[in-house]
Short mmCIF file of C-alpha atoms in Angstrom, two decimals:
data_model
loop_
_atom_site.label_atom_id
_atom_site.label_comp_id
_atom_site.label_asym_id
_atom_site.label_seq_id
_atom_site.Cartn_x
_atom_site.Cartn_y
_atom_site.Cartn_z
CA UNK A 15 -23.45 1.59 -7.67
CA UNK A 16 -22.14 0.21 -4.39
CA UNK A 17 -23.81 1.62 -1.28
CA UNK A 18 -21.20 3.40 0.82
CA UNK A 19 -20.96 2.29 4.44
CA UNK A 20 -19.20 4.60 6.89
CA UNK A 21 -17.38 3.44 10.00
CA UNK A 22 -16.27 5.40 13.01
CA UNK A 23 -12.52 6.11 13.21
CA UNK A 24 -10.74 2.98 14.41
CA UNK A 25 -7.83 5.01 15.85
CA UNK A 26 -7.15 8.58 16.85
CA UNK A 27 -3.71 8.30 15.25
CA UNK A 28 -2.67 7.97 11.60
CA UNK A 29 -2.43 4.28 10.69
CA UNK A 30 0.21 2.80 8.40
CA UNK A 31 1.76 -0.43 7.15
CA UNK A 32 5.16 -1.97 7.88
CA UNK A 33 6.51 -4.24 5.14
CA UNK A 34 9.47 -6.49 5.90
CA UNK A 35 10.73 -6.97 2.37
CA UNK A 36 13.63 -9.05 3.68
CA UNK A 37 11.07 -11.68 4.77
CA UNK A 38 8.59 -11.57 1.88
CA UNK A 39 8.77 -14.79 -0.16
CA UNK A 40 6.22 -13.72 -2.79
CA UNK A 41 3.81 -16.48 -1.74
CA UNK A 42 1.01 -13.98 -2.54
CA UNK A 43 -1.13 -15.14 0.40
CA UNK A 44 -1.81 -11.47 1.26
CA UNK A 45 -2.83 -10.68 -2.30
CA UNK A 46 -5.14 -13.69 -2.56
CA UNK A 47 -6.71 -13.05 0.85
CA UNK A 48 -7.37 -9.42 -0.11
CA UNK A 49 -8.97 -10.44 -3.42
CA UNK A 50 -11.13 -13.01 -1.66
CA UNK A 51 -12.23 -10.67 1.12
CA UNK A 52 -13.11 -7.89 -1.32
CA UNK A 53 -14.52 -10.26 -4.00
CA UNK A 54 -12.26 -8.81 -6.69
CA UNK A 55 -12.44 -10.09 -10.24
CA UNK A 56 -9.40 -11.07 -12.33
CA UNK A 57 -7.11 -8.08 -12.83
CA UNK A 58 -8.25 -5.99 -9.86
CA UNK A 59 -5.83 -6.22 -6.92
CA UNK A 60 -5.82 -3.87 -3.95
CA UNK A 61 -2.60 -5.49 -2.63
CA UNK A 62 0.03 -6.43 -5.15
CA UNK A 63 3.30 -8.34 -5.00
CA UNK A 64 6.11 -7.00 -7.15
CA UNK A 65 9.21 -9.08 -7.78
CA UNK A 66 12.20 -6.98 -8.77
CA UNK A 67 15.50 -8.21 -10.15
CA UNK A 68 18.58 -6.54 -11.50
CA UNK A 69 22.31 -6.15 -11.33
CA UNK A 70 24.79 -8.39 -13.05
CA UNK A 71 28.45 -9.27 -13.23
CA UNK A 72 30.82 -6.33 -13.55
CA UNK A 73 34.36 -6.61 -14.88
CA UNK A 74 36.54 -5.23 -12.11
CA UNK A 75 39.41 -4.66 -14.52
CA UNK A 76 41.62 -7.23 -12.83
CA UNK A 77 40.49 -10.27 -14.73
CA UNK A 78 37.59 -11.05 -12.45
CA UNK A 79 33.91 -10.21 -12.25
CA UNK A 80 32.08 -8.71 -9.32
CA UNK A 81 28.54 -9.96 -8.65
CA UNK A 82 25.88 -7.41 -7.71
CA UNK A 83 22.82 -9.41 -8.73
CA UNK A 84 19.73 -8.69 -6.61
CA UNK A 85 16.19 -10.04 -6.37
CA UNK A 86 13.51 -9.16 -3.87
CA UNK A 87 9.76 -8.83 -3.40
CA UNK A 88 7.56 -5.91 -2.36
CA UNK A 89 4.00 -6.18 -1.08
CA UNK A 90 2.29 -2.86 -1.78
CA UNK A 91 -1.27 -1.57 -1.32
CA UNK A 92 -2.66 1.89 -0.62
CA UNK A 93 -0.32 3.71 1.74
CA UNK A 94 -3.02 6.08 3.06
CA UNK A 95 -0.67 8.98 2.39
CA UNK A 96 -0.40 12.21 4.36
CA UNK A 97 -0.78 14.16 1.11
CA UNK A 98 -2.77 11.81 -1.14
CA UNK A 99 -2.80 12.92 -4.78
CA UNK A 100 -5.94 10.86 -5.34
CA UNK A 101 -7.83 13.00 -2.82
CA UNK A 102 -6.48 16.30 -4.15
CA UNK A 103 -7.50 15.48 -7.73
CA UNK A 104 -10.93 13.97 -7.07
CA UNK A 105 -13.49 16.42 -8.54
CA UNK A 106 -16.40 15.15 -6.42
CA UNK A 107 -14.69 14.71 -3.01
CA UNK A 108 -15.61 11.03 -3.20
CA UNK A 109 -11.99 10.14 -2.49
CA UNK A 110 -11.37 11.38 1.01
CA UNK A 111 -9.02 11.02 3.96
CA UNK A 112 -10.68 10.27 7.27
CA UNK A 113 -10.14 12.24 10.43
CA UNK A 114 -8.41 10.31 13.20
CA UNK A 115 -7.12 7.11 11.60
CA UNK A 116 -6.22 8.80 8.29
CA UNK A 117 -7.61 5.98 6.16
CA UNK A 118 -8.24 7.00 2.54
CA UNK A 119 -11.58 5.72 1.23
CA UNK A 120 -13.89 6.10 -1.76
CA UNK A 121 -17.40 7.34 -1.02
CA UNK A 122 -19.29 5.44 -3.70
CA UNK A 123 -22.35 7.63 -3.15
CA UNK A 124 -20.29 10.43 -4.75
CA UNK A 125 -17.89 8.65 -7.13
CA UNK A 126 -18.65 9.18 -10.83
CA UNK A 127 -15.86 6.90 -12.07
CA UNK A 128 -13.88 9.62 -13.85
CA UNK A 129 -10.58 7.90 -13.00
CA UNK A 130 -8.65 11.03 -11.97
CA UNK A 131 -7.66 9.39 -8.68
CA UNK A 132 -6.19 6.40 -10.49
CA UNK A 133 -4.18 8.61 -12.84
CA UNK A 134 -2.88 10.64 -9.88
CA UNK A 135 -1.73 7.89 -7.53
CA UNK A 136 1.94 6.93 -8.00
CA UNK A 137 1.25 3.55 -6.34
CA UNK A 138 -1.69 2.54 -8.56
CA UNK A 139 -3.93 2.09 -5.53
CA UNK A 140 -7.34 3.24 -6.86
CA UNK A 141 -8.70 0.77 -9.39
CA UNK A 142 -11.84 0.76 -11.51
CA UNK A 143 -14.72 -1.51 -10.59
CA UNK A 144 -15.90 -2.18 -14.11
CA UNK A 145 -19.15 -3.68 -12.87
CA UNK A 146 -20.24 -0.49 -11.10
CA UNK A 147 -18.23 2.02 -13.14
CA UNK A 148 -16.73 3.43 -9.94
CA UNK A 149 -13.34 3.49 -8.32
CA UNK A 150 -12.32 1.12 -5.58
CA UNK A 151 -9.24 0.64 -3.39
CA UNK A 152 -7.76 -0.74 -0.19
CA UNK A 153 -9.70 0.71 2.74
CA UNK A 154 -7.38 -0.81 5.36
CA UNK A 155 -10.12 -3.40 6.06
CA UNK A 156 -11.84 -0.74 8.12
CA UNK A 157 -14.84 -3.05 8.56
CA UNK A 158 -12.63 -5.69 10.19
CA UNK A 159 -10.78 -3.13 12.28
CA UNK A 160 -14.12 -1.80 13.53
CA UNK A 161 -14.66 -5.29 14.97
CA UNK A 162 -11.20 -5.36 16.57
CA UNK A 163 -9.67 -7.56 13.87
CA UNK A 164 -6.52 -6.86 11.81
CA UNK A 165 -6.53 -6.21 8.05
CA UNK A 166 -6.79 -9.50 6.18
CA UNK A 167 -3.36 -9.10 4.53
CA UNK A 168 -1.75 -8.75 7.96
CA UNK A 169 -3.63 -11.74 9.37
CA UNK A 170 -2.83 -13.94 6.39
CA UNK A 171 0.91 -13.39 5.85
CA UNK A 172 2.52 -16.67 6.99
CA UNK A 173 5.87 -14.98 7.62
CA UNK A 174 4.61 -11.97 9.54
CA UNK A 175 6.08 -9.67 6.91
CA UNK A 176 3.15 -7.23 7.04
CA UNK A 177 2.24 -5.33 10.18
CA UNK A 178 0.04 -2.33 10.84
CA UNK A 179 -0.59 0.25 13.52
CA UNK A 180 -0.10 3.93 14.30
CA UNK A 181 2.62 5.06 11.93
CA UNK A 182 4.48 6.91 14.68
CA UNK A 183 4.86 3.65 16.60
CA UNK A 184 5.90 1.72 13.48
CA UNK A 185 8.59 4.31 12.74
CA UNK A 186 9.89 4.17 16.30
CA UNK A 187 10.15 0.39 16.10
CA UNK A 188 11.25 -0.17 12.51
CA UNK A 189 12.71 3.11 11.21
CA UNK A 190 11.54 5.63 8.66
CA UNK A 191 12.46 4.04 5.34
CA UNK A 192 9.52 4.40 2.95
CA UNK A 193 11.19 4.25 -0.43
CA UNK A 194 13.36 1.59 -2.01
CA UNK A 195 14.44 0.77 -5.52
CA UNK A 196 11.24 0.01 -7.46
CA UNK A 197 8.94 2.43 -5.66
CA UNK A 198 8.11 6.03 -6.62
CA UNK A 199 9.52 8.93 -4.64
CA UNK A 200 8.04 9.13 -1.16
CA UNK A 201 8.17 12.92 -1.46
CA UNK A 202 5.22 12.89 -3.88
CA UNK A 203 2.51 11.86 -1.43
CA UNK A 204 4.26 11.19 1.90
CA UNK A 205 3.11 7.57 2.33
CA UNK A 206 2.36 6.10 5.74
CA UNK A 207 4.62 3.17 5.04
CA UNK A 208 7.73 1.75 6.65
CA UNK A 209 9.89 -0.78 4.81
CA UNK A 210 12.64 -3.07 5.97
CA UNK A 211 14.61 -3.38 2.77
CA UNK A 212 15.86 -6.61 1.31
CA UNK A 213 19.50 -6.51 0.27
CA UNK A 214 19.62 -5.14 -3.25
CA UNK A 215 16.71 -2.81 -2.62
CA UNK A 216 18.75 -0.53 -0.44
CA UNK A 217 20.86 1.21 -3.05
CA UNK A 218 19.51 4.67 -3.71
CA UNK A 219 16.91 4.47 -0.94
CA UNK A 220 15.62 7.57 0.77
CA UNK A 221 13.91 8.13 4.07
CA UNK A 222 10.63 9.82 4.82
CA UNK A 223 9.12 10.50 8.20
#
């Protein structure tokens, strides 16, 4: 069992992430930094890089082909949702959403490792710590934020593609897009996420505020 350490709210406003998918090069620096900071073994990743490709060459009926090939990257972790399914389906209240900053954390003093949170989350955020038999997840680097430092993924991204802050401010600055091709419906859990879509990811996108 991992001893649970609580921290005071680091903000009185709901925090969220901004992901500039048009900048992400899939260098995986954020993913590696997160694994290193949280001492995660092979296979457990709180932040994950997804590379999505698709499209093709379409016969336009006039003897030519139209190219709609797309390829882009998404850096995704826990989105500390407004309506987190992991919290609703946790039978022990170990998975909880904090007052103030809205960070979703696992209280390991209560977690029994049943896995319901993992099965419920459309983003795959909660992951089993096989060593302790308990769930684990991105906690927004609340320990670093308590010291006035940014989350390690934000600090590490060489292109500045990941930002964080009060979600209201992020939405004012970057828009309200929280769902692109390759992500589950934002209506399921209302993620605190804003995305700047890469070309190719935009088709079929929806907005959530």
